[in-house]
mmCIF file of C-alpha atoms in Angstrom:
data_model
loop_
_atom_site.group_PDB
_atom_site.id
_atom_site.type_symbol
_atom_site.label_atom_id
_atom_site.label_comp_id
_atom_site.label_asym_id
_atom_site.label_seq_id
_atom_site.Cartn_x
_atom_site.Cartn_y
_atom_site.Cartn_z
ATOM 1 C CA MET A 1 106.354 88.629 132.595
ATOM 2 C CA GLY A 2 108.728 90.327 135.030
ATOM 3 C CA ARG A 3 111.733 88.571 133.572
ATOM 4 C CA TYR A 4 110.604 89.429 130.115
ATOM 5 C CA LEU A 5 110.282 93.142 130.985
ATOM 6 C CA ALA A 6 113.627 93.186 132.809
ATOM 7 C CA GLY A 7 115.373 91.634 129.800
ATOM 8 C CA ARG A 8 113.894 94.185 127.436
ATOM 9 C CA VAL A 9 114.854 97.139 129.722
ATOM 10 C CA ALA A 10 118.422 95.774 129.949
ATOM 11 C CA GLN A 11 118.618 95.458 126.177
ATOM 12 C CA ALA A 12 117.346 99.073 125.851
ATOM 13 C CA VAL A 13 120.097 100.343 128.229
ATOM 14 C CA GLY A 14 122.679 98.430 126.301
ATOM 15 C CA VAL A 15 121.561 99.964 122.984
ATOM 16 C CA LEU A 16 121.785 103.482 124.459
ATOM 17 C CA TRP A 17 125.253 102.843 125.798
ATOM 18 C CA ALA A 18 126.383 101.345 122.442
ATOM 19 C CA ALA A 19 124.892 104.371 120.498
ATOM 20 C CA PHE A 20 126.769 106.780 122.767
ATOM 21 C CA THR A 21 130.005 104.877 122.510
ATOM 22 C CA VAL A 22 129.927 104.495 118.766
ATOM 23 C CA SER A 23 129.044 108.120 118.257
ATOM 24 C CA PHE A 24 131.820 109.184 120.561
ATOM 25 C CA VAL A 25 134.356 107.035 118.740
ATOM 26 C CA VAL A 26 133.214 108.234 115.331
ATOM 27 C CA LEU A 27 132.963 111.943 116.159
ATOM 28 C CA TYR A 28 135.735 112.544 118.695
ATOM 29 C CA LEU A 29 138.453 110.118 117.653
ATOM 30 C CA LEU A 30 138.902 111.865 114.283
ATOM 31 C CA PRO A 31 142.308 113.081 113.131
ATOM 32 C CA SER A 32 141.306 116.543 114.441
ATOM 33 C CA ASP A 33 139.044 117.795 117.225
ATOM 34 C CA PRO A 34 135.750 119.704 117.047
ATOM 35 C CA VAL A 35 137.333 123.048 117.859
ATOM 36 C CA SER A 36 140.021 122.767 115.167
ATOM 37 C CA ILE A 37 137.483 121.510 112.630
ATOM 38 C CA ALA A 38 135.095 124.403 113.415
ATOM 39 C CA ALA A 39 137.988 126.907 113.248
ATOM 40 C CA ASP A 40 138.902 125.640 109.786
ATOM 41 C CA ALA A 41 135.288 125.290 108.675
ATOM 42 C CA GLY A 42 135.315 128.611 106.825
ATOM 43 C CA GLY A 43 138.084 127.402 104.552
ATOM 44 C CA ALA A 44 139.331 130.978 103.951
ATOM 45 C CA GLY A 45 142.894 130.078 104.660
ATOM 46 C CA THR A 46 143.224 132.659 107.476
ATOM 47 C CA PRO A 47 145.630 131.575 110.158
ATOM 48 C CA VAL A 48 144.006 130.843 113.521
ATOM 49 C CA ASP A 49 145.723 131.787 116.764
ATOM 50 C CA PRO A 50 146.984 128.511 118.282
ATOM 51 C CA ALA A 51 146.547 130.027 121.785
ATOM 52 C CA ALA A 52 142.849 130.664 121.116
ATOM 53 C CA ILE A 53 142.356 127.117 119.867
ATOM 54 C CA ALA A 54 144.186 125.751 122.911
ATOM 55 C CA GLU A 55 141.951 127.786 125.212
ATOM 56 C CA LEU A 56 138.848 126.496 123.536
ATOM 57 C CA GLN A 57 140.151 122.940 123.632
ATOM 58 C CA ALA A 58 140.711 123.307 127.370
ATOM 59 C CA ARG A 59 137.196 124.799 127.808
ATOM 60 C CA TYR A 60 135.596 121.815 126.068
ATOM 61 C CA GLY A 61 137.890 119.290 127.806
ATOM 62 C CA LEU A 62 139.506 118.183 124.589
ATOM 63 C CA ASP A 63 143.034 118.489 126.019
ATOM 64 C CA LYS A 64 142.418 115.545 128.407
ATOM 65 C CA PRO A 65 143.166 111.869 127.651
ATOM 66 C CA VAL A 66 140.571 110.132 125.463
ATOM 67 C CA LEU A 67 139.345 107.760 128.187
ATOM 68 C CA GLU A 68 138.848 110.676 130.590
ATOM 69 C CA GLN A 69 136.949 112.572 127.870
ATOM 70 C CA TYR A 70 134.776 109.493 127.317
ATOM 71 C CA TRP A 71 134.007 108.997 131.008
ATOM 72 C CA THR A 72 133.275 112.719 131.511
ATOM 73 C CA ALA A 73 131.008 112.799 128.517
ATOM 74 C CA LEU A 74 129.227 109.572 129.508
ATOM 75 C CA THR A 75 128.474 110.645 133.075
ATOM 76 C CA ALA A 76 127.355 114.067 131.837
ATOM 77 C CA ALA A 77 125.029 112.424 129.214
ATOM 78 C CA VAL A 78 123.420 110.269 131.925
ATOM 79 C CA ARG A 79 122.458 113.578 133.648
ATOM 80 C CA GLY A 80 121.174 114.955 130.311
ATOM 81 C CA ASP A 81 124.128 117.251 129.746
ATOM 82 C CA PHE A 82 125.696 116.970 126.265
ATOM 83 C CA GLY A 83 127.962 120.014 126.534
ATOM 84 C CA PHE A 84 127.971 123.191 124.457
ATOM 85 C CA SER A 85 127.785 123.908 120.778
ATOM 86 C CA VAL A 86 131.201 124.694 119.312
ATOM 87 C CA VAL A 87 129.595 127.117 116.809
ATOM 88 C CA THR A 88 127.023 128.993 118.927
ATOM 89 C CA GLY A 89 128.185 128.257 122.465
ATOM 90 C CA GLN A 90 124.580 127.352 123.299
ATOM 91 C CA PRO A 91 123.981 124.280 125.502
ATOM 92 C CA VAL A 92 123.319 121.268 123.276
ATOM 93 C CA THR A 93 120.367 120.189 125.359
ATOM 94 C CA THR A 94 118.719 123.585 124.957
ATOM 95 C CA ALA A 95 119.253 123.508 121.154
ATOM 96 C CA VAL A 96 117.807 120.016 120.775
ATOM 97 C CA LEU A 97 114.866 120.588 123.007
ATOM 98 C CA ALA A 98 114.012 123.785 121.138
ATOM 99 C CA ALA A 99 113.953 121.885 117.833
ATOM 100 C CA LEU A 100 112.254 118.775 119.133
ATOM 101 C CA PRO A 101 108.539 119.910 119.295
ATOM 102 C CA SER A 102 108.419 120.848 115.617
ATOM 103 C CA THR A 103 109.877 117.452 114.538
ATOM 104 C CA ALA A 104 107.682 115.580 117.064
ATOM 105 C CA ALA A 105 104.536 117.168 115.594
ATOM 106 C CA LEU A 106 105.725 116.338 112.071
ATOM 107 C CA ALA A 107 106.716 112.781 112.921
ATOM 108 C CA ALA A 108 103.446 112.143 114.923
ATOM 109 C CA SER A 109 101.251 113.485 112.127
ATOM 110 C CA ALA A 110 103.131 111.441 109.512
ATOM 111 C CA ALA A 111 102.949 108.293 111.664
ATOM 112 C CA VAL A 112 99.123 108.646 112.031
ATOM 113 C CA LEU A 113 98.690 109.176 108.299
ATOM 114 C CA ALA A 114 101.019 106.232 107.483
ATOM 115 C CA LEU A 115 99.289 103.908 109.946
ATOM 116 C CA VAL A 116 95.763 104.802 108.693
ATOM 117 C CA GLY A 117 96.704 104.823 104.979
ATOM 118 C CA GLY A 118 98.834 101.728 105.107
ATOM 119 C CA SER A 119 96.375 99.669 107.173
ATOM 120 C CA THR A 120 93.480 100.737 104.953
ATOM 121 C CA LEU A 121 95.370 99.811 101.822
ATOM 122 C CA ALA A 122 96.367 96.381 103.226
ATOM 123 C CA PHE A 123 92.771 95.728 104.467
ATOM 124 C CA ALA A 124 91.337 96.627 101.090
ATOM 125 C CA ALA A 125 93.824 94.469 99.205
ATOM 126 C CA THR A 126 92.962 91.436 101.486
ATOM 127 C CA TYR A 127 89.202 92.021 101.605
ATOM 128 C CA THR A 128 88.447 92.667 97.906
ATOM 129 C CA ARG A 129 87.388 89.753 95.779
ATOM 130 C CA ARG A 130 88.329 91.386 92.447
ATOM 131 C CA GLY A 131 91.677 90.125 91.181
ATOM 132 C CA TRP A 132 92.563 93.264 89.270
ATOM 133 C CA ALA A 133 91.802 95.507 92.278
ATOM 134 C CA ARG A 134 93.930 93.287 94.508
ATOM 135 C CA ARG A 135 96.817 93.344 92.094
ATOM 136 C CA LEU A 136 96.604 97.123 91.785
ATOM 137 C CA LEU A 137 96.500 97.719 95.521
ATOM 138 C CA VAL A 138 99.425 95.321 96.140
ATOM 139 C CA ALA A 139 101.472 97.183 93.484
ATOM 140 C CA LEU A 140 101.093 100.589 95.169
ATOM 141 C CA PRO A 141 103.357 100.008 98.231
ATOM 142 C CA PRO A 142 106.557 99.193 96.309
ATOM 143 C CA LEU A 143 105.950 102.386 94.271
ATOM 144 C CA GLY A 144 105.596 104.422 97.462
ATOM 145 C CA VAL A 145 108.849 103.006 98.839
ATOM 146 C CA ALA A 146 110.705 103.589 95.545
ATOM 147 C CA VAL A 147 109.736 107.237 94.976
ATOM 148 C CA PRO A 148 112.373 109.661 96.526
ATOM 149 C CA THR A 149 111.036 111.673 99.434
ATOM 150 C CA PHE A 150 112.384 114.944 98.195
ATOM 151 C CA TRP A 151 110.743 114.439 94.780
ATOM 152 C CA VAL A 152 107.370 113.865 96.460
ATOM 153 C CA GLY A 153 107.816 117.019 98.465
ATOM 154 C CA LEU A 154 108.735 119.084 95.412
ATOM 155 C CA VAL A 155 105.729 117.784 93.528
ATOM 156 C CA LEU A 156 103.367 118.585 96.402
ATOM 157 C CA LEU A 157 104.866 122.058 96.652
ATOM 158 C CA GLN A 158 104.459 122.629 92.913
ATOM 159 C CA VAL A 159 100.828 121.516 92.851
ATOM 160 C CA PHE A 160 99.284 122.543 96.155
ATOM 161 C CA SER A 161 101.391 125.559 97.017
ATOM 162 C CA PHE A 162 102.512 127.255 93.836
ATOM 163 C CA GLN A 163 99.585 126.376 91.458
ATOM 164 C CA LEU A 164 96.528 125.802 93.597
ATOM 165 C CA ARG A 165 97.809 127.951 96.547
ATOM 166 C CA ILE A 166 95.986 125.802 99.094
ATOM 167 C CA PHE A 167 98.814 125.207 101.568
ATOM 168 C CA PRO A 168 101.844 127.473 102.447
ATOM 169 C CA ALA A 169 105.068 126.493 100.788
ATOM 170 C CA PHE A 170 107.534 127.066 103.542
ATOM 171 C CA GLY A 171 107.837 127.655 107.239
ATOM 172 C CA ASP A 172 106.042 126.540 110.341
ATOM 173 C CA ARG A 173 102.845 128.505 110.665
ATOM 174 C CA GLY A 174 100.520 126.159 112.434
ATOM 175 C CA ALA A 175 98.569 123.058 111.381
ATOM 176 C CA VAL A 176 98.064 124.224 107.774
ATOM 177 C CA SER A 177 101.791 124.303 107.137
ATOM 178 C CA LEU A 178 102.116 120.797 108.553
ATOM 179 C CA VAL A 179 99.882 119.085 105.922
ATOM 180 C CA LEU A 180 102.241 118.835 102.964
ATOM 181 C CA PRO A 181 105.355 117.837 105.020
ATOM 182 C CA ALA A 182 103.326 115.195 106.918
ATOM 183 C CA ILE A 183 102.016 113.681 103.726
ATOM 184 C CA THR A 184 105.491 113.717 102.185
ATOM 185 C CA LEU A 185 106.941 111.916 105.174
ATOM 186 C CA ALA A 186 103.981 109.546 105.542
ATOM 187 C CA ILE A 187 104.113 108.088 101.975
ATOM 188 C CA PRO A 188 107.215 105.898 102.257
ATOM 189 C CA THR A 189 106.360 104.842 105.797
ATOM 190 C CA GLY A 190 102.789 104.001 104.963
ATOM 191 C CA ALA A 191 104.010 102.064 101.978
ATOM 192 C CA VAL A 192 106.197 99.897 104.215
ATOM 193 C CA ILE A 193 103.273 99.241 106.554
ATOM 194 C CA ALA A 194 100.969 98.373 103.707
ATOM 195 C CA GLN A 195 103.559 96.016 102.175
ATOM 196 C CA VAL A 196 104.268 94.098 105.373
ATOM 197 C CA LEU A 197 100.687 94.032 106.568
ATOM 198 C CA SER A 198 99.136 93.009 103.235
ATOM 199 C CA THR A 199 101.636 90.126 102.924
ATOM 200 C CA SER A 200 100.943 88.927 106.373
ATOM 201 C CA MET A 201 97.122 89.304 106.028
ATOM 202 C CA ALA A 202 97.165 87.415 102.742
ATOM 203 C CA ALA A 203 99.042 84.494 104.351
ATOM 204 C CA THR A 204 96.693 84.495 107.401
ATOM 205 C CA ALA A 205 93.626 84.697 105.201
ATOM 206 C CA ARG A 206 94.620 81.359 103.673
ATOM 207 C CA GLU A 207 94.696 79.572 107.019
ATOM 208 C CA PRO A 208 92.128 76.813 107.536
ATOM 209 C CA PHE A 209 90.691 78.387 110.685
ATOM 210 C CA VAL A 210 89.442 81.295 108.490
ATOM 211 C CA ASP A 211 87.295 78.843 106.426
ATOM 212 C CA THR A 212 86.105 77.265 109.731
ATOM 213 C CA ALA A 213 85.105 80.611 111.146
ATOM 214 C CA ARG A 214 83.150 81.439 107.964
ATOM 215 C CA ALA A 215 81.541 77.986 108.018
ATOM 216 C CA LYS A 216 80.272 78.766 111.584
ATOM 217 C CA GLY A 217 78.370 81.788 110.207
ATOM 218 C CA ALA A 218 80.800 84.678 110.712
ATOM 219 C CA SER A 219 80.684 87.275 107.932
ATOM 220 C CA ARG A 220 83.763 87.844 105.770
ATOM 221 C CA LEU A 221 84.123 91.353 107.101
ATOM 222 C CA ARG A 222 83.983 90.152 110.759
ATOM 223 C CA VAL A 223 86.521 87.359 110.173
ATOM 224 C CA THR A 224 88.893 89.703 108.367
ATOM 225 C CA ALA A 225 88.626 92.573 110.860
ATOM 226 C CA ARG A 226 88.576 90.497 114.106
ATOM 227 C CA HIS A 227 90.852 87.585 113.373
ATOM 228 C CA VAL A 228 92.976 88.122 110.332
ATOM 229 C CA VAL A 229 94.019 91.700 111.174
ATOM 230 C CA ARG A 230 94.940 90.892 114.786
ATOM 231 C CA LEU A 231 97.025 87.818 113.929
ATOM 232 C CA SER A 232 98.730 89.689 111.104
ATOM 233 C CA SER A 233 99.690 92.750 113.151
ATOM 234 C CA VAL A 234 102.739 91.172 114.833
ATOM 235 C CA PRO A 235 105.001 91.533 111.784
ATOM 236 C CA ALA A 236 103.873 95.126 111.433
ATOM 237 C CA LEU A 237 104.736 95.772 115.066
ATOM 238 C CA THR A 238 108.177 94.284 114.513
ATOM 239 C CA ILE A 239 109.104 96.931 112.044
ATOM 240 C CA ALA A 240 107.860 99.818 114.266
ATOM 241 C CA GLY A 241 111.436 100.714 115.321
ATOM 242 C CA VAL A 242 112.537 100.794 111.652
ATOM 243 C CA LEU A 243 109.655 103.077 110.805
ATOM 244 C CA VAL A 244 110.537 105.462 113.595
ATOM 245 C CA GLY A 245 114.076 105.560 112.161
ATOM 246 C CA ASN A 246 112.605 106.241 108.730
ATOM 247 C CA LEU A 247 110.498 109.119 110.080
ATOM 248 C CA LEU A 248 113.480 110.705 111.898
ATOM 249 C CA ALA A 249 115.813 110.243 108.946
ATOM 250 C CA GLY A 250 113.193 111.543 106.529
ATOM 251 C CA SER A 251 112.647 114.610 108.642
ATOM 252 C CA VAL A 252 116.070 115.821 107.575
ATOM 253 C CA VAL A 253 114.968 115.895 103.944
ATOM 254 C CA VAL A 254 111.444 117.056 104.558
ATOM 255 C CA GLU A 255 112.373 119.908 106.942
ATOM 256 C CA THR A 256 114.961 121.052 104.417
ATOM 257 C CA VAL A 257 112.546 121.007 101.510
ATOM 258 C CA PHE A 258 109.811 122.829 103.417
ATOM 259 C CA SER A 259 112.197 125.070 105.447
ATOM 260 C CA ARG A 260 110.907 123.897 108.789
ATOM 261 C CA ALA A 261 112.889 124.333 112.005
ATOM 262 C CA GLY A 262 113.362 120.981 113.693
ATOM 263 C CA ILE A 263 115.717 118.137 114.497
ATOM 264 C CA GLY A 264 116.202 117.441 110.828
ATOM 265 C CA ARG A 265 117.134 121.010 109.973
ATOM 266 C CA LEU A 266 119.391 121.236 113.050
ATOM 267 C CA THR A 267 121.103 118.052 111.965
ATOM 268 C CA GLN A 268 121.773 119.425 108.521
ATOM 269 C CA THR A 269 123.206 122.790 109.796
ATOM 270 C CA SER A 270 125.258 121.023 112.437
ATOM 271 C CA VAL A 271 126.809 118.636 109.993
ATOM 272 C CA LEU A 272 127.533 121.423 107.484
ATOM 273 C CA SER A 273 129.179 123.510 110.200
ATOM 274 C CA GLN A 274 130.788 120.431 111.753
ATOM 275 C CA ASP A 275 129.340 121.143 115.163
ATOM 276 C CA ILE A 276 130.184 117.743 116.564
ATOM 277 C CA PRO A 277 128.734 118.125 120.143
ATOM 278 C CA VAL A 278 125.337 118.988 118.675
ATOM 279 C CA VAL A 279 125.529 116.061 116.250
ATOM 280 C CA GLN A 280 126.273 113.692 119.104
ATOM 281 C CA GLY A 281 123.478 115.134 121.152
ATOM 282 C CA ILE A 282 121.046 114.555 118.283
ATOM 283 C CA VAL A 283 122.335 110.995 117.827
ATOM 284 C CA ILE A 284 121.700 110.196 121.501
ATOM 285 C CA VAL A 285 118.168 111.788 121.504
ATOM 286 C CA VAL A 286 117.234 109.859 118.364
ATOM 287 C CA ALA A 287 118.582 106.673 120.002
ATOM 288 C CA VAL A 288 116.520 107.296 123.077
ATOM 289 C CA VAL A 289 113.361 107.726 120.955
ATOM 290 C CA TYR A 290 114.190 104.584 119.023
ATOM 291 C CA VAL A 291 114.794 102.532 122.167
ATOM 292 C CA VAL A 292 111.601 103.819 123.850
ATOM 293 C CA VAL A 293 109.462 102.944 120.812
ATOM 294 C CA ASN A 294 110.989 99.448 120.622
ATOM 295 C CA LEU A 295 110.483 98.932 124.346
ATOM 296 C CA VAL A 296 106.803 99.927 124.042
ATOM 297 C CA VAL A 297 106.453 97.520 121.076
ATOM 298 C CA ASP A 298 108.052 94.759 123.139
ATOM 299 C CA LEU A 299 105.475 95.384 125.882
ATOM 300 C CA ILE A 300 102.636 95.309 123.377
ATOM 301 C CA TYR A 301 103.668 91.934 121.992
ATOM 302 C CA PRO A 302 102.266 89.895 124.969
ATOM 303 C CA VAL A 303 98.961 91.780 124.599
ATOM 304 C CA VAL A 304 98.676 90.798 120.977
ATOM 305 C CA ASP A 305 99.868 87.273 121.522
ATOM 306 C CA PRO A 306 100.716 86.125 125.113
ATOM 307 C CA ARG A 307 102.619 83.115 123.777
ATOM 308 C CA ILE A 308 105.534 85.465 122.945
ATOM 309 C CA VAL A 309 106.656 85.578 126.564
ATOM 310 C CA GLY A 310 106.898 81.774 126.652
ATOM 311 C CA THR A 311 104.390 81.071 129.432
ATOM 312 C CA ARG A 312 101.077 82.599 130.389
ATOM 313 C CA GLY A 313 100.135 83.638 133.858
ATOM 314 C CA ALA A 314 96.892 82.801 135.529
ATOM 315 C CA GLY A 315 95.366 86.135 134.722
ATOM 316 C CA GLU A 316 96.355 86.254 131.058
ATOM 317 C CA THR A 317 93.900 85.543 128.327
ATOM 318 C CA GLU A 318 94.115 82.875 125.695
ATOM 319 C CA PRO A 319 95.954 83.991 122.568
ATOM 320 C CA ALA A 320 93.922 85.035 119.587
ATOM 321 C CA GLY A 321 93.432 82.239 117.102
ATOM 322 C CA GLU A 322 93.655 79.353 119.615
ATOM 323 C CA GLU A 323 89.996 78.645 119.371
ATOM 324 C CA GLU A 324 90.226 78.738 115.642
ATOM 325 C CA SER A 325 93.236 76.347 115.807
ATOM 326 C CA ASP A 326 91.127 73.840 117.713
ATOM 327 C CA ASP A 327 88.359 74.183 115.115
ATOM 328 C CA ARG A 328 90.909 73.774 112.415
ATOM 329 C CA ALA A 329 92.140 70.545 113.958
ATOM 330 C CA ARG A 330 88.622 69.236 114.262
ATOM 331 C CA SER A 331 87.848 70.174 110.699
ATOM 332 C CA ARG A 332 90.675 67.947 109.450
ATOM 333 C CA ARG A 333 89.155 64.865 111.084
ATOM 334 C CA ARG A 334 87.324 62.662 108.677
ATOM 335 C CA PRO A 335 84.824 59.906 109.612
ATOM 336 C CA VAL A 336 86.114 56.367 108.984
ATOM 337 C CA THR A 337 83.954 54.552 106.390
ATOM 338 C CA ARG A 338 83.606 50.875 107.085
ATOM 339 C CA ALA A 339 83.666 48.526 104.250
#
């Protein structure tokens, strides 16, 4: 278990270093530098004093060799210092941390809604005995994935804000203003969860050990909830990192549609103003969140199925489904009929 944990931590550190390096190469090794890009962002054609640009380049360390810039930025990032915004002059860490709580609340609410909705849909599709109901429930997740997020947000605004006037249309004014953005962001994520989980549960429900468990007297609901769901949850855990990426990427659209201040809105304004230090800071923060979530998922894997780590320690429990596997093997035995 210790070697498994050490390997996952080492991979997480490698991903963070790769994210920083790639973002540095993409953002800082452009034909121009952030100061010159920001100076020309207005596009008015007004000449800019070269001495002023040189002074700003020296202040941001852009007049140094590339490798020195990279090492300085890397060591500063390890300490949590991502420099200063070229546009506002505010520390990047301060700007990102100020926008993070709003996005965290939105992403957490959307994740809960997506998990509950997607799991319920997958469970209902597996548990129902009516063919038409199962086909209808299985057809809903692809529709949720295909519908554009901004369109869902605009429809919800039109119906629940402008017509029914139940929820506020824009801004961040407490939990009430979080409902529509969270639903908008949860629909595509919940659809992915439902799609993966329903497919896995349908395959697990056809395993022989399920018939054996029912033959031993267990109810259909107990077998589905206790055995099928647990054994089918590993594929859903595998895509947890992808879902976190979807939530953070979707927050850019959702926060723009609902005019919420957060990481997504900050990303949009920073890209439009070409504020490269802020963009890189956001990339690193998102990478940290992604890595932490995947590390937590890697640590949950052995709890769901201890066989993932290769060997089980003395204190670890038997993996779920092993008893059913033994019953399944015994159920395949047939008595030999003598002539």
